[in-house]
Every structure is written in structure tokens, then in C-alpha cells.
Amino acid sequence: MDKKQDYLECESSRVFSLLMLAGGALGAFTYMARGNVFCNAQTGNILLLGLALGDGEWRRAAYLLIPITAYGLGAAVSEFLPVPVKKAGKLRWDTLLIGFELLVTVLLGFVPEEAPYQISQVAVNFICSMQYNTFRQAEGIPMATTFCTNHLRQAGVWLVKGLRKKDRTYLKRFLQHGRMIVLFVAGAAAGAVLCRYVQGRAVWGASVVYLIVFLDLLYADLKKEKGQLGRVPSGH
């Protein structure tokens, strides 16, 4: 990573760390309070879809298409909207997305406990997909903010490279990915505690994190990076 490189606030390690914390909290929310499912990624649902089709469980397969489709739509929307948002030239798409996620998570906290779990599941599928597709690189390093699989792989790769070549740069990469995993676990642990005491309103834990990120990005758009709204973040 080039230390002299000037990165946008939406690419900062600080923002990615906070989003990873929120990702863990959302995972705990959907698993503990909304039907024992993980909505941050879709590998599990796609696997279950294949199993359902193999067992001839057509209704189960059709049901699984709902979260999978919601996730796909989230990616499509987050790929389409940045262009008109950029033309408007008021705020960055990244900022507006976090504001939208803040709104969604606040509203989910008001959903009655007896309401169908699918309401919360589909909403989280949608926003996690948009977040994953939008926040791609933290200061030039490819990173995800809604799940840990890639961070585990990268941590293992950079650890071996660092030990083999005795290069601190590689070991630093190992620590960066390790930090993201720790933050995800911390977010999940905090979310689990909140679920135990306040049930569905535990999603507001993620809302607090999104509020912090939103205010940070809003300040960058209006003040610190006001003349740079046309810049494209790394990885896009």
C-alpha cells in the first residue's frame, strides 16, 4: 500500500472497521431475533436451494429464491444508482447508501416481534448486498464489510508470505485482515447481548454505527472533500 496515496473518506480503514462492526451486529440480529438465518451473504441460501431442488422440496426452493433475489437486486441497485447520484453532485453515493441503511435499520427496530421474519431478513439481505458492492477497498486493500470468509483467506495468505519473506508489509496486511475479523466478532457479540435483552430492537446497535459513519461521510462530502465528489473510489 502506498502510504502517500490520498484516499477518500469512504475508503478509509476507519469507515471499513465501523462497517464491519455493524455487519457482525446485523448477523447476530437476523440469527438470534429473526429466524436463525444469516443474511449478510448468500452462499448458505444458494446451497440450501440446491439441496431443496435435489430433494424435490419445491416450495422450500421457491422460498429460498426470495432472499437470493433480494440480494441480487441490492447489487443491481447499488451498481445503477451511483451514476445519477454523481451527476446530481450533492453527496456521494456512499454517503447516501449509509443514510439509507441507517433509515432501514431504525425502521426494522419498530417491526413487531410477531411480524413475519421475512420482512427483516429481506431488508438485511438488500442493504448488505448494496454495502458489499459499494465499499470494496479500504485504502487500496480489497475488503468486505458484511462477512469474513475472504478476510480469513487473506489473513492466512499474508501471514505465510510475511513469515517466509520476513517482510513487515505482509505481516501488516495479515493484521489488517485479522482486525476486521475481530471487529466482526465483536459486533456479533454485542448484537447477541442486545438481542438477549431487547429482542428485535437490537438492530439499533447497527443503527448507532451507521449514524457515526453517516455523519463522518457527510462531513467529508460537505467540507473536507467538497470539490472531489466526482472522484471514484478504488475498486470501482
Coordinates of C-alpha atoms in Angstrom, one line a residue, residues 3-235:
K3 CA 1.4 5.5 2.2
K4 CA 1.5 8.7 0.2
Q5 CA -1.7 7.9 -1.6
D6 CA -4.6 10.2 -0.9
Y7 CA -7.7 8.2 -0.3
L8 CA -11.3 9.3 0.1
E9 CA -13.0 9.1 3.5
C10 CA -15.3 6.4 2.2
E11 CA -12.1 4.3 1.6
S12 CA -10.6 4.9 5.0
S13 CA -9.8 2.0 7.3
R14 CA -11.8 3.7 10.0
V15 CA -15.0 3.6 7.9
F16 CA -14.4 0.0 6.9
S17 CA -13.8 -1.0 10.5
L18 CA -17.1 0.5 11.7
L19 CA -19.0 -1.1 8.8
M20 CA -17.5 -4.5 9.8
L21 CA -18.7 -3.9 13.3
A22 CA -22.2 -3.2 12.0
G23 CA -22.0 -6.3 9.8
G24 CA -21.4 -8.5 12.8
A25 CA -24.3 -6.9 14.7
L26 CA -26.7 -7.5 11.7
G27 CA -25.6 -11.1 11.6
A28 CA -26.5 -11.6 15.2
F29 CA -29.8 -9.8 14.8
T30 CA -31.1 -12.0 12.0
Y31 CA -29.8 -15.2 13.6
M32 CA -31.0 -14.6 17.1
A33 CA -34.1 -12.5 16.7
R34 CA -35.2 -13.1 13.1
G35 CA -35.4 -16.8 12.3
N36 CA -31.9 -18.2 12.9
V37 CA -30.6 -17.2 9.5
F38 CA -27.6 -15.3 8.3
C39 CA -28.5 -12.6 5.7
N40 CA -25.1 -10.9 5.3
A41 CA -24.2 -13.2 2.4
Q42 CA -26.0 -15.8 0.2
T43 CA -23.7 -18.9 -0.1
G44 CA -25.7 -20.7 2.5
N45 CA -29.0 -19.9 0.9
I46 CA -27.8 -21.0 -2.6
L47 CA -26.5 -24.3 -1.1
L48 CA -29.9 -24.8 0.6
L49 CA -31.6 -24.1 -2.7
G50 CA -29.6 -26.8 -4.4
L51 CA -30.5 -29.3 -1.6
A52 CA -34.2 -28.4 -1.8
L53 CA -34.2 -28.9 -5.5
G54 CA -32.4 -32.2 -5.1
D55 CA -34.9 -33.4 -2.5
G56 CA -37.9 -32.2 -4.6
E57 CA -38.9 -29.6 -2.0
W58 CA -40.3 -27.1 -4.5
R59 CA -42.0 -24.8 -2.0
R60 CA -38.8 -24.6 0.1
A61 CA -36.8 -23.9 -3.1
A62 CA -39.2 -21.1 -4.1
Y63 CA -39.0 -19.6 -0.7
L64 CA -35.2 -19.5 -0.8
L65 CA -35.4 -17.6 -4.1
I66 CA -36.8 -14.6 -2.1
P67 CA -33.6 -13.7 -0.1
I68 CA -31.4 -14.7 -3.0
T69 CA -33.3 -12.4 -5.3
A70 CA -33.3 -9.6 -2.8
Y71 CA -29.5 -9.8 -2.5
G72 CA -29.1 -9.8 -6.3
L73 CA -31.4 -6.7 -6.6
G74 CA -29.4 -4.9 -3.9
A75 CA -26.2 -5.4 -6.0
A76 CA -28.0 -4.2 -9.2
V77 CA -29.4 -1.1 -7.5
S78 CA -26.1 -0.2 -6.0
E79 CA -24.5 -0.6 -9.4
F80 CA -27.1 1.6 -11.1
L81 CA -27.7 4.5 -8.7
P82 CA -24.1 5.9 -8.3
V83 CA -24.3 7.3 -11.9
P84 CA -27.3 9.6 -11.4
V85 CA -26.2 10.4 -7.9
K86 CA -22.8 11.5 -9.2
K87 CA -24.5 13.7 -11.8
A88 CA -26.5 15.4 -9.1
G89 CA -23.3 16.4 -7.5
K90 CA -24.6 17.0 -4.0
L91 CA -23.5 14.0 -2.0
R92 CA -21.5 10.8 -2.7
W93 CA -23.4 7.6 -3.3
D94 CA -21.5 6.0 -0.5
T95 CA -22.9 8.6 1.9
L96 CA -26.5 8.3 0.7
L97 CA -26.2 4.5 1.0
I98 CA -25.2 4.6 4.6
G99 CA -28.0 7.1 5.3
F100 CA -30.4 4.6 3.7
E101 CA -29.0 1.7 5.8
L102 CA -29.4 3.9 8.9
L103 CA -33.1 4.5 8.0
V104 CA -33.8 0.8 7.3
T105 CA -32.2 -0.4 10.5
V106 CA -34.0 2.2 12.6
L107 CA -37.4 1.1 11.0
L108 CA -36.6 -2.6 11.5
G109 CA -36.3 -1.9 15.2
F110 CA -40.0 -0.9 15.2
V111 CA -41.2 -4.1 13.4
P112 CA -43.4 -6.1 15.9
E113 CA -41.9 -9.3 17.2
E114 CA -44.9 -11.3 15.9
A115 CA -44.4 -10.0 12.3
P116 CA -43.1 -12.4 9.7
Y117 CA -39.3 -12.7 10.0
Q118 CA -39.0 -12.4 6.2
I119 CA -39.6 -8.6 6.5
S120 CA -36.3 -8.2 8.4
Q121 CA -34.5 -10.9 6.5
V122 CA -35.2 -9.4 3.1
A123 CA -34.4 -5.9 4.2
V124 CA -31.0 -7.0 5.6
N125 CA -30.3 -9.1 2.5
F126 CA -30.9 -6.0 0.4
I127 CA -28.8 -3.5 2.4
C128 CA -25.9 -5.9 3.0
S129 CA -25.7 -6.6 -0.8
M130 CA -25.5 -2.9 -1.5
Q131 CA -22.9 -2.3 1.2
Y132 CA -20.8 -5.2 -0.1
N133 CA -20.9 -3.9 -3.7
T134 CA -20.2 -0.3 -2.7
F135 CA -17.4 -0.5 -0.1
R136 CA -14.8 -2.6 -1.9
Q137 CA -11.3 -1.3 -0.9
A138 CA -10.0 0.1 2.3
E139 CA -7.1 2.4 1.4
G140 CA -6.3 0.3 -1.7
I141 CA -6.8 -3.1 0.0
P142 CA -9.7 -5.3 -1.2
M143 CA -12.0 -5.9 1.8
A144 CA -15.6 -6.9 2.5
T145 CA -17.6 -5.4 5.3
T146 CA -20.5 -7.9 5.7
F147 CA -18.8 -11.3 6.0
C148 CA -15.4 -12.8 7.0
T149 CA -14.6 -15.6 4.5
N150 CA -12.2 -13.6 2.4
H151 CA -10.6 -12.0 5.4
L152 CA -9.8 -15.5 6.8
R153 CA -8.2 -16.4 3.4
Q154 CA -6.3 -13.2 3.2
A155 CA -5.0 -13.4 6.7
G156 CA -3.6 -16.9 6.1
V157 CA -2.0 -15.9 2.8
W158 CA -0.3 -12.7 4.2
L159 CA 0.8 -14.5 7.3
V160 CA 2.7 -17.1 5.4
K161 CA 4.1 -14.5 2.9
G162 CA 5.3 -12.4 5.9
L163 CA 7.0 -15.2 7.7
R164 CA 8.5 -16.7 4.5
K165 CA 9.9 -13.4 3.2
K166 CA 10.3 -11.7 6.6
D167 CA 8.5 -8.6 5.3
R168 CA 6.7 -6.5 7.8
T169 CA 4.4 -5.1 5.0
Y170 CA 3.0 -8.6 4.5
L171 CA 2.5 -9.0 8.3
K172 CA 0.8 -5.7 8.4
R173 CA -1.7 -6.9 5.8
F174 CA -2.2 -10.0 8.0
L175 CA -3.0 -7.8 11.0
Q176 CA -5.4 -5.6 8.9
H177 CA -7.5 -8.6 7.9
G178 CA -7.3 -10.1 11.4
R179 CA -8.6 -6.8 12.8
M180 CA -11.6 -7.0 10.5
I181 CA -12.4 -10.5 11.7
V182 CA -12.1 -9.4 15.4
L183 CA -14.4 -6.4 14.7
F184 CA -17.0 -8.6 13.1
V185 CA -16.9 -11.0 16.1
A186 CA -17.2 -8.0 18.4
G187 CA -20.2 -6.7 16.6
A188 CA -21.8 -10.1 16.7
A189 CA -21.1 -10.4 20.4
A190 CA -22.6 -7.0 21.1
G191 CA -25.6 -7.8 18.9
A192 CA -26.1 -11.1 20.8
V193 CA -26.2 -9.3 24.1
L194 CA -28.7 -6.8 22.8
C195 CA -30.9 -9.5 21.4
R196 CA -31.0 -11.2 24.7
Y197 CA -32.3 -8.1 26.4
V198 CA -34.3 -6.1 23.8
Q199 CA -35.0 -8.7 21.1
G200 CA -35.6 -7.1 17.7
R201 CA -34.7 -3.7 18.8
A202 CA -31.1 -5.0 18.9
V203 CA -30.8 -3.9 15.3
W204 CA -30.5 -0.4 16.6
G205 CA -27.0 -1.3 17.7
A206 CA -26.1 -1.3 14.0
S207 CA -28.0 1.9 13.6
V208 CA -25.7 3.7 16.0
V209 CA -22.7 2.6 14.0
Y210 CA -24.3 3.7 10.7
L211 CA -25.1 7.0 12.3
I212 CA -21.4 7.6 13.1
V213 CA -20.3 6.6 9.6
F214 CA -23.0 8.7 8.0
L215 CA -22.0 11.8 9.9
D216 CA -18.4 11.2 9.1
L217 CA -19.1 10.8 5.4
L218 CA -21.5 13.7 5.3
Y219 CA -18.8 16.0 6.8
A220 CA -16.4 14.8 4.2
D221 CA -18.8 15.5 1.3
L222 CA -19.8 18.9 2.6
K223 CA -16.4 20.1 3.9
K224 CA -13.2 18.1 3.6
E225 CA -13.9 16.6 0.2
K226 CA -16.4 19.1 -1.2
G227 CA -14.6 19.5 -4.5
Q228 CA -13.9 15.8 -5.0
L229 CA -17.5 14.4 -5.5
G230 CA -16.6 13.2 -8.9
R231 CA -13.7 11.0 -7.7
V232 CA -14.3 7.3 -8.0
P233 CA -13.3 5.1 -5.0
S234 CA -10.7 2.4 -5.6
G235 CA -12.0 -0.8 -7.0

